[in-house]
XYZ file of C-alpha atoms in Angstrom:
598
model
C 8.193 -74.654 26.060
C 6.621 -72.432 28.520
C 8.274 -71.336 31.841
C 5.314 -72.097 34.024
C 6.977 -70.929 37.035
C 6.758 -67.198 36.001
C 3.126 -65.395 35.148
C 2.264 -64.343 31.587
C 3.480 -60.350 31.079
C 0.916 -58.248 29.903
C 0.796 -56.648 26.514
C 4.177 -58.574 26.210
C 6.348 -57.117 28.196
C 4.792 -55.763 31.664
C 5.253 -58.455 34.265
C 4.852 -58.356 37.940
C 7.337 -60.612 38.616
C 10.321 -57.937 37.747
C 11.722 -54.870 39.392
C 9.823 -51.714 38.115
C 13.244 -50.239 37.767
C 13.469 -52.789 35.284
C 10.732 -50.268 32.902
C 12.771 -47.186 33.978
C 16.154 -47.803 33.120
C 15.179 -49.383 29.502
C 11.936 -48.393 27.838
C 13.543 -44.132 28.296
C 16.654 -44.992 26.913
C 16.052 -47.034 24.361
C 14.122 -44.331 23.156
C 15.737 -41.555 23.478
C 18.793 -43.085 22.152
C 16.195 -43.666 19.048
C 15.046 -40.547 18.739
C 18.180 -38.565 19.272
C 19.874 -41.310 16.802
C 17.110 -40.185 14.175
C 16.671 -36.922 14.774
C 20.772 -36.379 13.720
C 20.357 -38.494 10.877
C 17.231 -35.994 9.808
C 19.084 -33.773 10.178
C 22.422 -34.467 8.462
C 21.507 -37.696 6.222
C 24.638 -36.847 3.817
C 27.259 -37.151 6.738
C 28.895 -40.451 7.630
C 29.386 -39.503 10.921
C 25.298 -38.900 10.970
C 24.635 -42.482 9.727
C 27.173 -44.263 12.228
C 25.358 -42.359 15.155
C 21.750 -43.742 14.028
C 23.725 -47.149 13.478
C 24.703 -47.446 17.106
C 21.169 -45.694 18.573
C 19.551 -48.269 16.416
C 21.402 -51.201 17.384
C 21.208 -50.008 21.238
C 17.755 -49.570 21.165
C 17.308 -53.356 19.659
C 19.589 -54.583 22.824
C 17.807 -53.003 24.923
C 14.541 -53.929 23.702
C 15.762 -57.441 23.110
C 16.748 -57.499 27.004
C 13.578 -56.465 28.021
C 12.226 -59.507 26.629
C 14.274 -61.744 27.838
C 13.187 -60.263 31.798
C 9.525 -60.401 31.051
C 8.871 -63.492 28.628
C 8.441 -66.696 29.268
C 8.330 -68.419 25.889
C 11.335 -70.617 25.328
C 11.505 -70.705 21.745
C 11.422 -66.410 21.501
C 13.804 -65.889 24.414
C 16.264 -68.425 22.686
C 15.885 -66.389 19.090
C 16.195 -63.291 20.899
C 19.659 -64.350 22.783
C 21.320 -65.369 20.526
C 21.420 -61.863 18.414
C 22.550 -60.113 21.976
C 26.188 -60.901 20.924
C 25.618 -59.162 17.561
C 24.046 -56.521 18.405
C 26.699 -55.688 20.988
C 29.797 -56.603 18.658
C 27.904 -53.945 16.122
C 27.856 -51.713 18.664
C 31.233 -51.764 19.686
C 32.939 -51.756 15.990
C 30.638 -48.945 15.077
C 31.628 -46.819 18.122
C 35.282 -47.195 17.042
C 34.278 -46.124 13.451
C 32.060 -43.140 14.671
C 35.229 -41.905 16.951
C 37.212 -42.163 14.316
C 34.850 -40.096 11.717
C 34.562 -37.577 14.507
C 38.053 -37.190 15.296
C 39.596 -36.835 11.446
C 36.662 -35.744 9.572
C 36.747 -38.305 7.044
C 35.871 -41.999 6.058
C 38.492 -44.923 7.261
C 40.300 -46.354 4.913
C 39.978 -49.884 3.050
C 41.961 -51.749 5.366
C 40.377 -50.854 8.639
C 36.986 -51.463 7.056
C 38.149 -54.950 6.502
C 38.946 -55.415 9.843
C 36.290 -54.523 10.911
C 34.366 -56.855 8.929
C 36.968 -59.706 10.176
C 36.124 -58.745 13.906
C 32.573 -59.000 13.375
C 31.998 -61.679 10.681
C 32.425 -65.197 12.741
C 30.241 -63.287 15.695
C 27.180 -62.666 12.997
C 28.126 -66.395 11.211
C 28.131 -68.364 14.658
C 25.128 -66.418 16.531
C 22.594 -69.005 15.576
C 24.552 -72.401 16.254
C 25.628 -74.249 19.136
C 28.618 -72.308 19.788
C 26.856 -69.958 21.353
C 23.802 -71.030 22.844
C 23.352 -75.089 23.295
C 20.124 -75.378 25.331
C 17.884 -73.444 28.092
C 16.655 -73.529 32.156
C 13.324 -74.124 32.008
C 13.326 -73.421 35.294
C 15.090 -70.616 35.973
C 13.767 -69.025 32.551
C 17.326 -67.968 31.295
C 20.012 -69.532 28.983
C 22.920 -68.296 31.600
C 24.786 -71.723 32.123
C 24.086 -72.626 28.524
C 26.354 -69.924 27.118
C 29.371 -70.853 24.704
C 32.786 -69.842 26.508
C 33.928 -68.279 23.574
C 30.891 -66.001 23.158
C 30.932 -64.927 27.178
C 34.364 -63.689 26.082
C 33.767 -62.038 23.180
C 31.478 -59.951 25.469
C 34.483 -58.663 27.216
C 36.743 -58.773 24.265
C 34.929 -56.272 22.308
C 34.107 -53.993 25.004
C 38.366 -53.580 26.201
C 38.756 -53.787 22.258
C 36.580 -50.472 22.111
C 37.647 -48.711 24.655
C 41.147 -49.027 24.513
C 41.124 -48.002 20.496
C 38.923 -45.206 21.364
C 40.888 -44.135 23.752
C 44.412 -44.642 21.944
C 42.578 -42.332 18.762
C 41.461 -39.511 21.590
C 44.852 -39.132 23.035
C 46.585 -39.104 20.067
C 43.919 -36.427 18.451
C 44.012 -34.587 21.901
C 47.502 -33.758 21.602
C 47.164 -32.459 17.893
C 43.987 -30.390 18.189
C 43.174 -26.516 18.644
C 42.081 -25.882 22.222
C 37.973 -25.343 21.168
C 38.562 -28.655 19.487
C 40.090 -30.341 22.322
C 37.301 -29.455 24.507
C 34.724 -31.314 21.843
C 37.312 -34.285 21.952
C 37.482 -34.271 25.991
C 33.446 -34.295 25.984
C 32.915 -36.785 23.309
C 35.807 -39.292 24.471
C 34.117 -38.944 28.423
C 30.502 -39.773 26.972
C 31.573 -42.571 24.600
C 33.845 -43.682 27.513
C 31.487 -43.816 30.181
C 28.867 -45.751 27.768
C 30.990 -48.306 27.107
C 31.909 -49.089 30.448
C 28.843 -49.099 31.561
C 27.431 -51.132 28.991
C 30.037 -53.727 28.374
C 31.791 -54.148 31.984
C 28.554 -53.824 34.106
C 26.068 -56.137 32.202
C 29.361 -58.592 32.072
C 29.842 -58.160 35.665
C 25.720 -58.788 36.236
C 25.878 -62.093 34.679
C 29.436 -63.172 35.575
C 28.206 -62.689 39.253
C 24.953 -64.366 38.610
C 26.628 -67.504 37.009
C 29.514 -67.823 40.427
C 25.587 -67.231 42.404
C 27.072 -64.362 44.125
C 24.075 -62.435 42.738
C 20.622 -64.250 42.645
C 20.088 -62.641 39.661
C 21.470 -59.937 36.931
C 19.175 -56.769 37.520
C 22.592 -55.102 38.143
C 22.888 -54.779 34.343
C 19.252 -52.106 34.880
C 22.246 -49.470 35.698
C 24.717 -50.743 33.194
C 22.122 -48.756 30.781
C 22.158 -45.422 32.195
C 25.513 -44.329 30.420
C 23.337 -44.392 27.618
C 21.714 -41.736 28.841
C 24.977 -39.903 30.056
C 26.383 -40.558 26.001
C 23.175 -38.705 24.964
C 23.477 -36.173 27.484
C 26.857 -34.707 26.244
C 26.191 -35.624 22.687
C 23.126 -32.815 23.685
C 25.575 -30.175 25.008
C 27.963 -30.830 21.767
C 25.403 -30.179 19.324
C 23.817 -27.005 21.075
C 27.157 -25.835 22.139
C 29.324 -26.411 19.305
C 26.396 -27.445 16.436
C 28.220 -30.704 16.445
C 26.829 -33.105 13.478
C 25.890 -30.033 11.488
C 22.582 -29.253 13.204
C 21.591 -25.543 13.950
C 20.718 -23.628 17.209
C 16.847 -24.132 16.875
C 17.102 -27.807 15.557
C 19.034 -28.003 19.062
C 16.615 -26.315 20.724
C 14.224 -29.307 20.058
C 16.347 -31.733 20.720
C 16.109 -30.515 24.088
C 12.665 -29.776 24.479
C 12.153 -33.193 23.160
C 13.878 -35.036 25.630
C 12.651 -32.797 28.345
C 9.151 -34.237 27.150
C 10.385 -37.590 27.069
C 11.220 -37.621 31.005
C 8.491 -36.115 31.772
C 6.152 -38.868 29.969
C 7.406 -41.509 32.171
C 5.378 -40.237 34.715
C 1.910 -42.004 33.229
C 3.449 -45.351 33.917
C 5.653 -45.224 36.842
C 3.870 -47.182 39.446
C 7.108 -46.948 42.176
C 7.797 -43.712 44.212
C 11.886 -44.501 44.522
C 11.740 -44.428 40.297
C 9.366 -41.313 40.541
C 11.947 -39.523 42.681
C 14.227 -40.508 40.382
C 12.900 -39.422 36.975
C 11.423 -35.922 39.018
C 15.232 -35.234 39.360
C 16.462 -36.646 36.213
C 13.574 -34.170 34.344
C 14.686 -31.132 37.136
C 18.543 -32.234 36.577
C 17.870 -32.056 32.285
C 15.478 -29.166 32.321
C 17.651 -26.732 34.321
C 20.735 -28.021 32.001
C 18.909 -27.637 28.577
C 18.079 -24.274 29.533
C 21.218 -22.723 31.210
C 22.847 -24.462 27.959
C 20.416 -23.168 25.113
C 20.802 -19.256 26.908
C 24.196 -19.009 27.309
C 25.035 -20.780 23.295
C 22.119 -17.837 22.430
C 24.418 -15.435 23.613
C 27.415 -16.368 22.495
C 26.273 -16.400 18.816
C 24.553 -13.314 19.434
C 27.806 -11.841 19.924
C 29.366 -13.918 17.111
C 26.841 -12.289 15.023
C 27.583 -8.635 16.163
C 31.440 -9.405 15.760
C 30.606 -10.817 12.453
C 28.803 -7.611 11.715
C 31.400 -5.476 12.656
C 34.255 -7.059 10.952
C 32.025 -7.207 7.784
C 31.489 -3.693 8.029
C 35.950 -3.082 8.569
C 36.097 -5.605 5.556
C 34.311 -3.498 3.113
C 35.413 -0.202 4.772
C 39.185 -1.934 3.933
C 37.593 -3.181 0.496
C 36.277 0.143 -0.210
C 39.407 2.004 0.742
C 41.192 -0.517 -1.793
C 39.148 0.283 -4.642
C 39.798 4.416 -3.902
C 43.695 3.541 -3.606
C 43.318 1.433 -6.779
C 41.427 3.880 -8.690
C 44.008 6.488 -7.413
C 46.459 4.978 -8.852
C 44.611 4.757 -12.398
C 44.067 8.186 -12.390
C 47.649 8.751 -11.353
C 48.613 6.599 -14.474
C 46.580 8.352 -16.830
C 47.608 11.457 -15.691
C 51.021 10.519 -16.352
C 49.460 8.788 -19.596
C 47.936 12.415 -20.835
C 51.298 14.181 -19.866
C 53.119 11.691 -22.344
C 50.369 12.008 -24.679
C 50.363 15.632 -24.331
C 54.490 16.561 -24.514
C 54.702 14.141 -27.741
C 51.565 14.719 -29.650
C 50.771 18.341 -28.965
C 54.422 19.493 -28.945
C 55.198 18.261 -32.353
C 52.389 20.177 -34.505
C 53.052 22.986 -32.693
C 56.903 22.691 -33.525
C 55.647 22.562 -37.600
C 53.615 25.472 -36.826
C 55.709 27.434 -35.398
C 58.308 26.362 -38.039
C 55.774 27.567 -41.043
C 55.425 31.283 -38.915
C 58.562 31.506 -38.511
C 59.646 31.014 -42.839
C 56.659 33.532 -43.369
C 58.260 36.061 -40.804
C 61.743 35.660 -41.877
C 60.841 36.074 -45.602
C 61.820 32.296 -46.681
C 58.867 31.627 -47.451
C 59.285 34.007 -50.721
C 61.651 32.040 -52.307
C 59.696 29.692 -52.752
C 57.523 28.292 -55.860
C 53.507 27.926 -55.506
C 53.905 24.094 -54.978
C 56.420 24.220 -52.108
C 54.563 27.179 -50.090
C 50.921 24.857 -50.810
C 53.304 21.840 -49.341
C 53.941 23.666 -46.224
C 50.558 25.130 -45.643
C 49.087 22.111 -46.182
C 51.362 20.436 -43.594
C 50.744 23.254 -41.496
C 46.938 22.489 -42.017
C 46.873 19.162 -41.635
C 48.749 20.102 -37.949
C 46.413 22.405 -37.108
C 43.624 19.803 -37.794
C 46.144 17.334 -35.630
C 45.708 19.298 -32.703
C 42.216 19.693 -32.813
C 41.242 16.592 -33.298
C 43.607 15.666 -30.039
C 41.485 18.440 -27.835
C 38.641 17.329 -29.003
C 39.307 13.784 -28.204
C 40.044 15.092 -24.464
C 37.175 17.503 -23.948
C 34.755 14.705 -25.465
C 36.283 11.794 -23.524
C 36.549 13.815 -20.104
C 32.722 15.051 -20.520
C 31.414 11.438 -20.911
C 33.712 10.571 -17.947
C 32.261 13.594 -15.766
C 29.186 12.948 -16.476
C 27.771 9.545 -17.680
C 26.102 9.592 -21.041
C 22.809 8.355 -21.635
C 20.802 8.757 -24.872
C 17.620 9.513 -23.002
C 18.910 12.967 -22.161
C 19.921 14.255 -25.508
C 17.973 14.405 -28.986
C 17.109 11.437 -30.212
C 15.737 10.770 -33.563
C 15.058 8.017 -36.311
C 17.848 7.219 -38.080
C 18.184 5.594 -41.657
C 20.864 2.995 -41.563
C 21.514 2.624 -45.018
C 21.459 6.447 -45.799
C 23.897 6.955 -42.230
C 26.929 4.727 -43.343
C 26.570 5.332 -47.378
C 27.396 9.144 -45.969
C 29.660 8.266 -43.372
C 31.705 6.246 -46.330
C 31.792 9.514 -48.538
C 32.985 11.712 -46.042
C 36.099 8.689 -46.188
C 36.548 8.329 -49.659
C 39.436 10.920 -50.360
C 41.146 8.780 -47.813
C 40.390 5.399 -48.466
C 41.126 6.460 -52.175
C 44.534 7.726 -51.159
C 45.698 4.519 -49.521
C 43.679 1.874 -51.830
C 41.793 0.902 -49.206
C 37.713 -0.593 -50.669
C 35.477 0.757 -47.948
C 31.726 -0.403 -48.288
C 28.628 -1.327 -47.228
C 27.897 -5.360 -46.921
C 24.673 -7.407 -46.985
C 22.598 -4.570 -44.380
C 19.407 -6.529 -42.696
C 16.556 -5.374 -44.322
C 14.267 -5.978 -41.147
C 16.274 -3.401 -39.892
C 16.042 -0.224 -41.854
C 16.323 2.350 -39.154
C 17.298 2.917 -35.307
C 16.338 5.363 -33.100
C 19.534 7.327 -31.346
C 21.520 10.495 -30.986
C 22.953 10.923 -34.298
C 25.444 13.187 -33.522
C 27.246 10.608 -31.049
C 26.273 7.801 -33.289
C 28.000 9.519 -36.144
C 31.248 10.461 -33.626
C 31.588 6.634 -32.696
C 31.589 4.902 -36.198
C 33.916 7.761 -37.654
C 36.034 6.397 -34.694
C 36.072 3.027 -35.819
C 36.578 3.523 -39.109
C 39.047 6.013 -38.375
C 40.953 3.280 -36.551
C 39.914 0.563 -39.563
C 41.496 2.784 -42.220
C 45.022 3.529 -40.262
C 45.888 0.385 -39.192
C 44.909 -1.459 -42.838
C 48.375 -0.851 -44.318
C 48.058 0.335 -48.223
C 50.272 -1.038 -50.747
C 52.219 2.259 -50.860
C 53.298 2.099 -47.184
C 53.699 -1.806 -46.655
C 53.772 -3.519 -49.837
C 55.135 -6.473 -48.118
C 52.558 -6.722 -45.779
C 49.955 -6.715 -48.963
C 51.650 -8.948 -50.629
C 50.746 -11.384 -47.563
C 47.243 -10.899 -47.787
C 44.461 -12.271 -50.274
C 42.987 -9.333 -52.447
C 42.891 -6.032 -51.696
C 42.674 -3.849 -48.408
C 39.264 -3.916 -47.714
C 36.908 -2.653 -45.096
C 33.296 -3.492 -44.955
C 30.495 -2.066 -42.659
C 27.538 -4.635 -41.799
C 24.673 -5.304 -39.670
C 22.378 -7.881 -38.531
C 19.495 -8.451 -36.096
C 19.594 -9.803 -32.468
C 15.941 -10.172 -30.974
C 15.008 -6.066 -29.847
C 19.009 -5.317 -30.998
C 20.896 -4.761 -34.095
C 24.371 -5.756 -34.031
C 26.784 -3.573 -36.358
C 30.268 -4.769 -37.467
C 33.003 -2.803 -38.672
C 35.289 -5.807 -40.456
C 38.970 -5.209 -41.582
C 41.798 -7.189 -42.932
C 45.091 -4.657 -41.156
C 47.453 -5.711 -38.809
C 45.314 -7.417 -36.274
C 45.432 -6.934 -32.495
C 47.172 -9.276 -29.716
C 44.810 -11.499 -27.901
C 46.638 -10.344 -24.134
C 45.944 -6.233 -25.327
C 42.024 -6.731 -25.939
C 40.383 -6.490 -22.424
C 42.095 -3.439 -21.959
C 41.578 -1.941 -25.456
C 38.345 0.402 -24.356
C 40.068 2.216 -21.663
C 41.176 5.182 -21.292
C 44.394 5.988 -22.970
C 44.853 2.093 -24.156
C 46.552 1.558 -27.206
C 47.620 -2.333 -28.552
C 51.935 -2.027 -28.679
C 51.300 -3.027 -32.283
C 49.522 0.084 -33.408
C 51.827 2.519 -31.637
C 54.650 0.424 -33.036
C 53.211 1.437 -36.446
C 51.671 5.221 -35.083
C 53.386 6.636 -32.595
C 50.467 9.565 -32.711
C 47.345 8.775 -31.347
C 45.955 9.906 -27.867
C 44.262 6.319 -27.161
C 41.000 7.871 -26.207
C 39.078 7.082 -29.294
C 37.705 3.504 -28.210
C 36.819 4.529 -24.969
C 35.265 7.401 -26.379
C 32.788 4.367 -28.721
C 32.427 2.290 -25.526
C 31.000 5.170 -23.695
C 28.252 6.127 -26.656
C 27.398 2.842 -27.361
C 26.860 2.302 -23.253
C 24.802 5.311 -23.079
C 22.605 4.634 -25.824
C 21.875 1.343 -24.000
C 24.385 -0.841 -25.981
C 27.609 -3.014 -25.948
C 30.848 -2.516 -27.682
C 33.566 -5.291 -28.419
C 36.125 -7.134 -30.914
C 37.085 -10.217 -32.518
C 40.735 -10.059 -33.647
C 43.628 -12.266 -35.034
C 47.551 -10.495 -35.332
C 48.035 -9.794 -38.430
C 45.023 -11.124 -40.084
C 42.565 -8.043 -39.326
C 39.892 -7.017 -36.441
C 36.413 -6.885 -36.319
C 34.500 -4.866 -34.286
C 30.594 -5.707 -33.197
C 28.651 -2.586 -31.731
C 24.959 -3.811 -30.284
C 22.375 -1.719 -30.076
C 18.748 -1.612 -28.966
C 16.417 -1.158 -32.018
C 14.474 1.213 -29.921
C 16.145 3.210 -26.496
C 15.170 0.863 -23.750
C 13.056 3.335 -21.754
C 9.223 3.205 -19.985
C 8.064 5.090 -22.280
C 7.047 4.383 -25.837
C 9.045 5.629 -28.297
C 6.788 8.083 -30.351
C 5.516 9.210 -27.424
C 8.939 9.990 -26.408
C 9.669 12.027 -29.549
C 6.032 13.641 -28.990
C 7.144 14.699 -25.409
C 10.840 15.568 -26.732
C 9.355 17.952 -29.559
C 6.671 19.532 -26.856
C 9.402 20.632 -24.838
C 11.614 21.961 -27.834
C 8.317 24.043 -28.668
C-alpha cells in the first residue's frame, strides 16, 4: 500500500511535504556520530571501550536513518519493516550505554552476570520486534503506525531510557566519590554528555509521540530536537579525547577529529535550502570552530610543558642515577681498599716475618750450627718467600695497570702464535710442580683447524699460567688430602683443550679439585674475589689473578668464564678471536707494526 495522500520523496528521502529542519537535525548527526564512532574504533580497535562506542554510533546512526524514513516514505510495507526495529535499535542503545559507562569508569570488562542481564533485558525486545505485539496494523491515511503500537513496547521506550539513566548515573556517583580529582573531571564530562543524550533521546522523542497520540501535537517533529544531544555527547566526547587523549588516541589524531567535524558543518551548507537552519548551522560551525581551536592550543601547551617537565626530571633522574653509580662505585673502591689492606697485613707481613727470621739466625750466628740440609731448608723457605712477595706485587702493579688504563691487544706487539708449541711449554715450565703433587697435566684433543692465533704473547702467556696456577692449587694431591682422592675416579688430572667457534677459538682449562659454589661464580673475576672454599683451603692468595685473565682476554677482544660443580672440579672456557678484530687486515697490521719498530 501506498499513502497517496503524501508526494513521492526524491532520491528516497527528500520530500517537500516535511520540515527542512527535519534534514538538519538528522542527516549531520547521524553522521558524525558515524564517523566519530569509527574514527575511535580506527583508532583503538583492541579496546572494549573503543568497540562499545562504534556499537552505540552505529546503532544511532541506523535510528536515525531509520526515522528519516519513516518522515519521508510513503510505502507501507518499508515503513512497517523499518518500525518495528526502532525498539531494538533503541533498547541496544540503551544497554550498550550502560556497558560503555561502565568500561569507562573501571577500566575493565563486566563480569558474567551483568552480561547476562543484559542479554535478559534485551532478548524478548529483539524476539517480539517482528510480531503483533508490537506493531498490529498501519494509517493509511495518516502514513504512520502511531495508534497501532503494542502498550508494552510504548513502555519499553520509557523503561529503558529511566533504566539507563538512573544506572548510569548510580555508577558515576559512586565512581565520582572514589576518583583522583583529574579523573573526576573526565567522569563529570562524560556522565553530563551521556546524560544529556539520553534524555534527549529517550524522554523527548517519547514525549513527541505521547503528545501526538493525546492530539495535543498534530504531529511528532518535536522528536527533530530530541537528536541534538547527540551532537552535545559528541561534542564532549571531542574535548575528552583532545584534552585528556581519552580512548587512547593522540594529540594529532585529535586534531582531525576536529578538523573533521568542522568540515562536516560546514558541508551542510550545499543543501540547506532554509535561512532559520542556515543561521543555525553558521553558528553551530562558528560555535565548534572557535571551540576546536581554543581546545587544540591550550592541550598543545600543556603537553608542551609536560614535555619540558618530562625533560627536566629525566635529566634529575639520571643526574640522581649517575650520582648512584659514583656512590656505588665509591663504596667498591672503599671495599677493596679495605680488601688490599687485609690482603696486604696478612700476605705481605708473613714472608717478611720468615725473612726477617732467616737474617736474623745468620746475624746472630745460629745459623752455624747448623748442618748443610737444615741451612738449604731455610734458604729455600726464605726463597720461596721472597718469590711469595713478588709474585703478590706483581699481581698488584699488573692488575692496577690494566685497571688504569684499559688493555687492548691492538696497542701492544702482537704476533702469530703456535698453539700447540705455547701450552706444550707452558706445561714444562709446570712439571716440577705438577710432579710434586701427582697432579697429570696435559694437552687434550687440540683442533687442528686451528694451529695458531694471533695475540700478545706475553699477556697470553701471563693469563693461562694464571689458570693453571689456580688448576694446580686447588686439585688436592694425594699427599695433602688423601681422603679427598680417595673420592674421586683416577688420578688428579688437568687437561688443556681447544676447539673452534666460527672466527673464535674457545680454550678450556678442565680440572677435577674442589669445585666452586654456584652463588660465588658471578663474582669470581673481580677484583680481590676469592670462592670461601679456596681461602678455606689457602688462606694466601691476593684474589687478583682472575681478574687479572678477564682483563687480557677482554683486551685481546675475547671472553672469559667457568663451568663448575663443588667438589667435582671447574672448568674454565677462554674465547678468543682467531684473528684481533680490527679494520685492518692482519698482515698488513704486522707489516705496519714492524715499519714502525724499524
Amino acid at each position: 500500500m501506498i499513502c497517496y495522500s503524501f508526494s513521492k520523496p526524491l532520491y528516497f528521502l527528500f520530500s517537500s511535504d516535511v520540515p527542512a529542519l527535519l534534514y538538519y537535525s538528522h542527516i549531520p548527526t547521524a553522521i558524525i556520530a558515524l564517523l566519530v564512532g569509527f574514527f575511535v574504533f580506527w583508532k583503538g580497535k583492541q579496546f572494549l571501550i573503543n568497540k562499545l562506542l562504534f556499537a552505540i554510533s552505529v546503532c544511532f546512526s541506523l535510528w536515525v536513518i531509520s526515522n528519516l524514513i519513516l518522515w519521508t516514505n510513503i510505502y507501507s510495507d518499508l515503513m512497517l519493516f523499518v518500525w518495528s526495529f526502532l525498539r531494538v535499535l533503541s533498547t541496544l542503545i540503551s544497554i550498550l550505554s550502560i556497558y560503555f559507562i561502565y568500561v569507562f569508569l573501571e577500566k575493565k570488562d563486566v563480569s558474567t552476570l551483568l552480561k547476562s542481564i543484559f542479554l535478559i533485558l534485551t532478548v524478548p525486545i529483539i524476539v517480539l520486534s517482528p510480531t503483533s505485539i508490537n506493531l498490529s496494523g498501519f494509517n493509511i491515511t495518516n502514513c504512520d503506525a502511531f495508534m497501532f503500537e503494542g502498550p508494552l513496547f510504548q513502555f519499553s521506550r520509557v523503561f529503558f531510557g529511566i533504566l539507563a539513566m538512573t544506572w548510569i548515573l548510580v555508577l558515576l556517583i559512586r565512581k565520582y566519590r572514589k576518583s583522583e580529582v583529574d579523573f573526576k573531571k573526565q567522569i563529570w564530562l562524560m556522565g553530563l554528555g551521556m546524560e544529556l543524550f539520553l534524555f534527549s533521546f529517550f524522554m523527548v522523542t517519547f514525549l513527541a509521540a505521547y503528545l501526538t497520540d493525546l492530539g495535543i501535537l498534530s504531529d511528532s517533529r518535536l522528536e527533530y530536537y530530541g537528536l541534538f544531544g547527540m551532537d552535545i555527547f559528541i561534542g564532549l566526547l571531542a574535548y575528552l579525547i583532545v584534552r585528556y587523549r581519552a580512548f587512547h588516541i593522540k594529540l594529532f589524531a585529535a586534531q582531525a577529529l576536529v578538523i573533521g567535524t568542522i568540515i562536516l558543518i560546514a558541508s551542510q551548507f550545499a543543501f540547506i535550502q532554509d535561512s532559520t537552519n542556515r543561521i543555525l548551522t553558521a553558528v553551530t560551525l562558528a560555535i565548534v570552530s572557535t571551540f576546536g581551536w581554543w581546545l587544540v592550543k591550550s592541550v598543545k601547551a600543556e603537553i608542551k610543558q609536560k614535555e619540558e617537565l618530562k625533560i627536566a626530571n629525566a635529566k634529575i633522574s639520571s643526574q640522581n642515577d649517575q650520582l648512584e653509580v659514583a656512590n656505588v662505585e665509591l663504596k667498591k673502591a672503599d671495599q677493596a681498599k679495605n680488601e688490599f689492606i687485609n690482603i696486604a697485613s696478612h700476605q705481605l707481613r708473613t714472608p717478611i716475618t720468615v725473612i726477617k727470621g732467616t737474617i736474623s739466625m745468620l746475624q746472630d750466628g745460629t745459623m752455624d750450627s747448623f748442618n748443610g740440609e737444615q741451612k738449604k731448608k731455610f734458604y729455600d723457605g726464605a726463597r720461596s718467600k721472597c718469590q711469595k712477595l713478588e709474585d703478590i706485587i706483581n699481581d698488584i702493579l699488573n692488575a692496577t695497570s690494566l685497571t688504569n688504563k684499559k688493555f687492548n691487544v691492538m696497542d701492544k706487539e702482537i704476533e702469530k702464535i703456535d698453539v700447540k708449541e705455547f701450552f706444550e711449554k707452558m706445561i714444562d715450565g709446570f712439571k716440577a710442580e705438577t710432579l710434586e703433587r701427582e697432579i697429570d697435566l696435559s694437552i687434550g684433543d687440540l683442533d687442528a683447524s686451528v694451529p695458531e692465533v694471533f695475540g700478545q704473547r706475553k699477556y697470553l702467556e701471563e693469563a693461562f699460567s694464571n689458570l693453571l696456577t689456580n688448576a694446580i692449587k686447588y686439585t688436592p694431591s694425594p699427599k695433602q688430602t688423601p681422603d679427598v682422592r680417595d673420592k674421586r675416579d683416577g688420578k688428579a688430572t688437568i687437561i688443556i683443550g681447544n676447539r673452534r667457534d666460527g672466527d673464535d677459538v674457545i680454550f678450556s682449562v678442565k680440572d677435577n679439585g674442589i669445585g666452586i659454589p654456584a652463588e660465588e661464580i658471578p663474582n669470581l673475576f673481580k677484583k680481590f674475589a676469592r670462592a670461601q672454599n679456596a681461602v678455606d683451603m689457602y688462606t694466601d692468595g691476593t684474589g687478583l689473578g682472575l681478574f687479572i685473565i678477564k682483563e687480557i682476554v677482554e683486551g685481546h677482544g675475547g671472553k672469559v668464564w667457568v663451568e663448575s660443580e663443588l667438589g667435582k672440579g671447574a672448568e674454565f672456557f677462554v674465547k678468543l678471536p682467531i684473528k684481533p678484530k680490527n679494520k685492518v687486515d692482519i698482515k698488513e697490521y704486522i707489516k705496519k707494526r714492524a715499519d714502525i719498530k724499524m
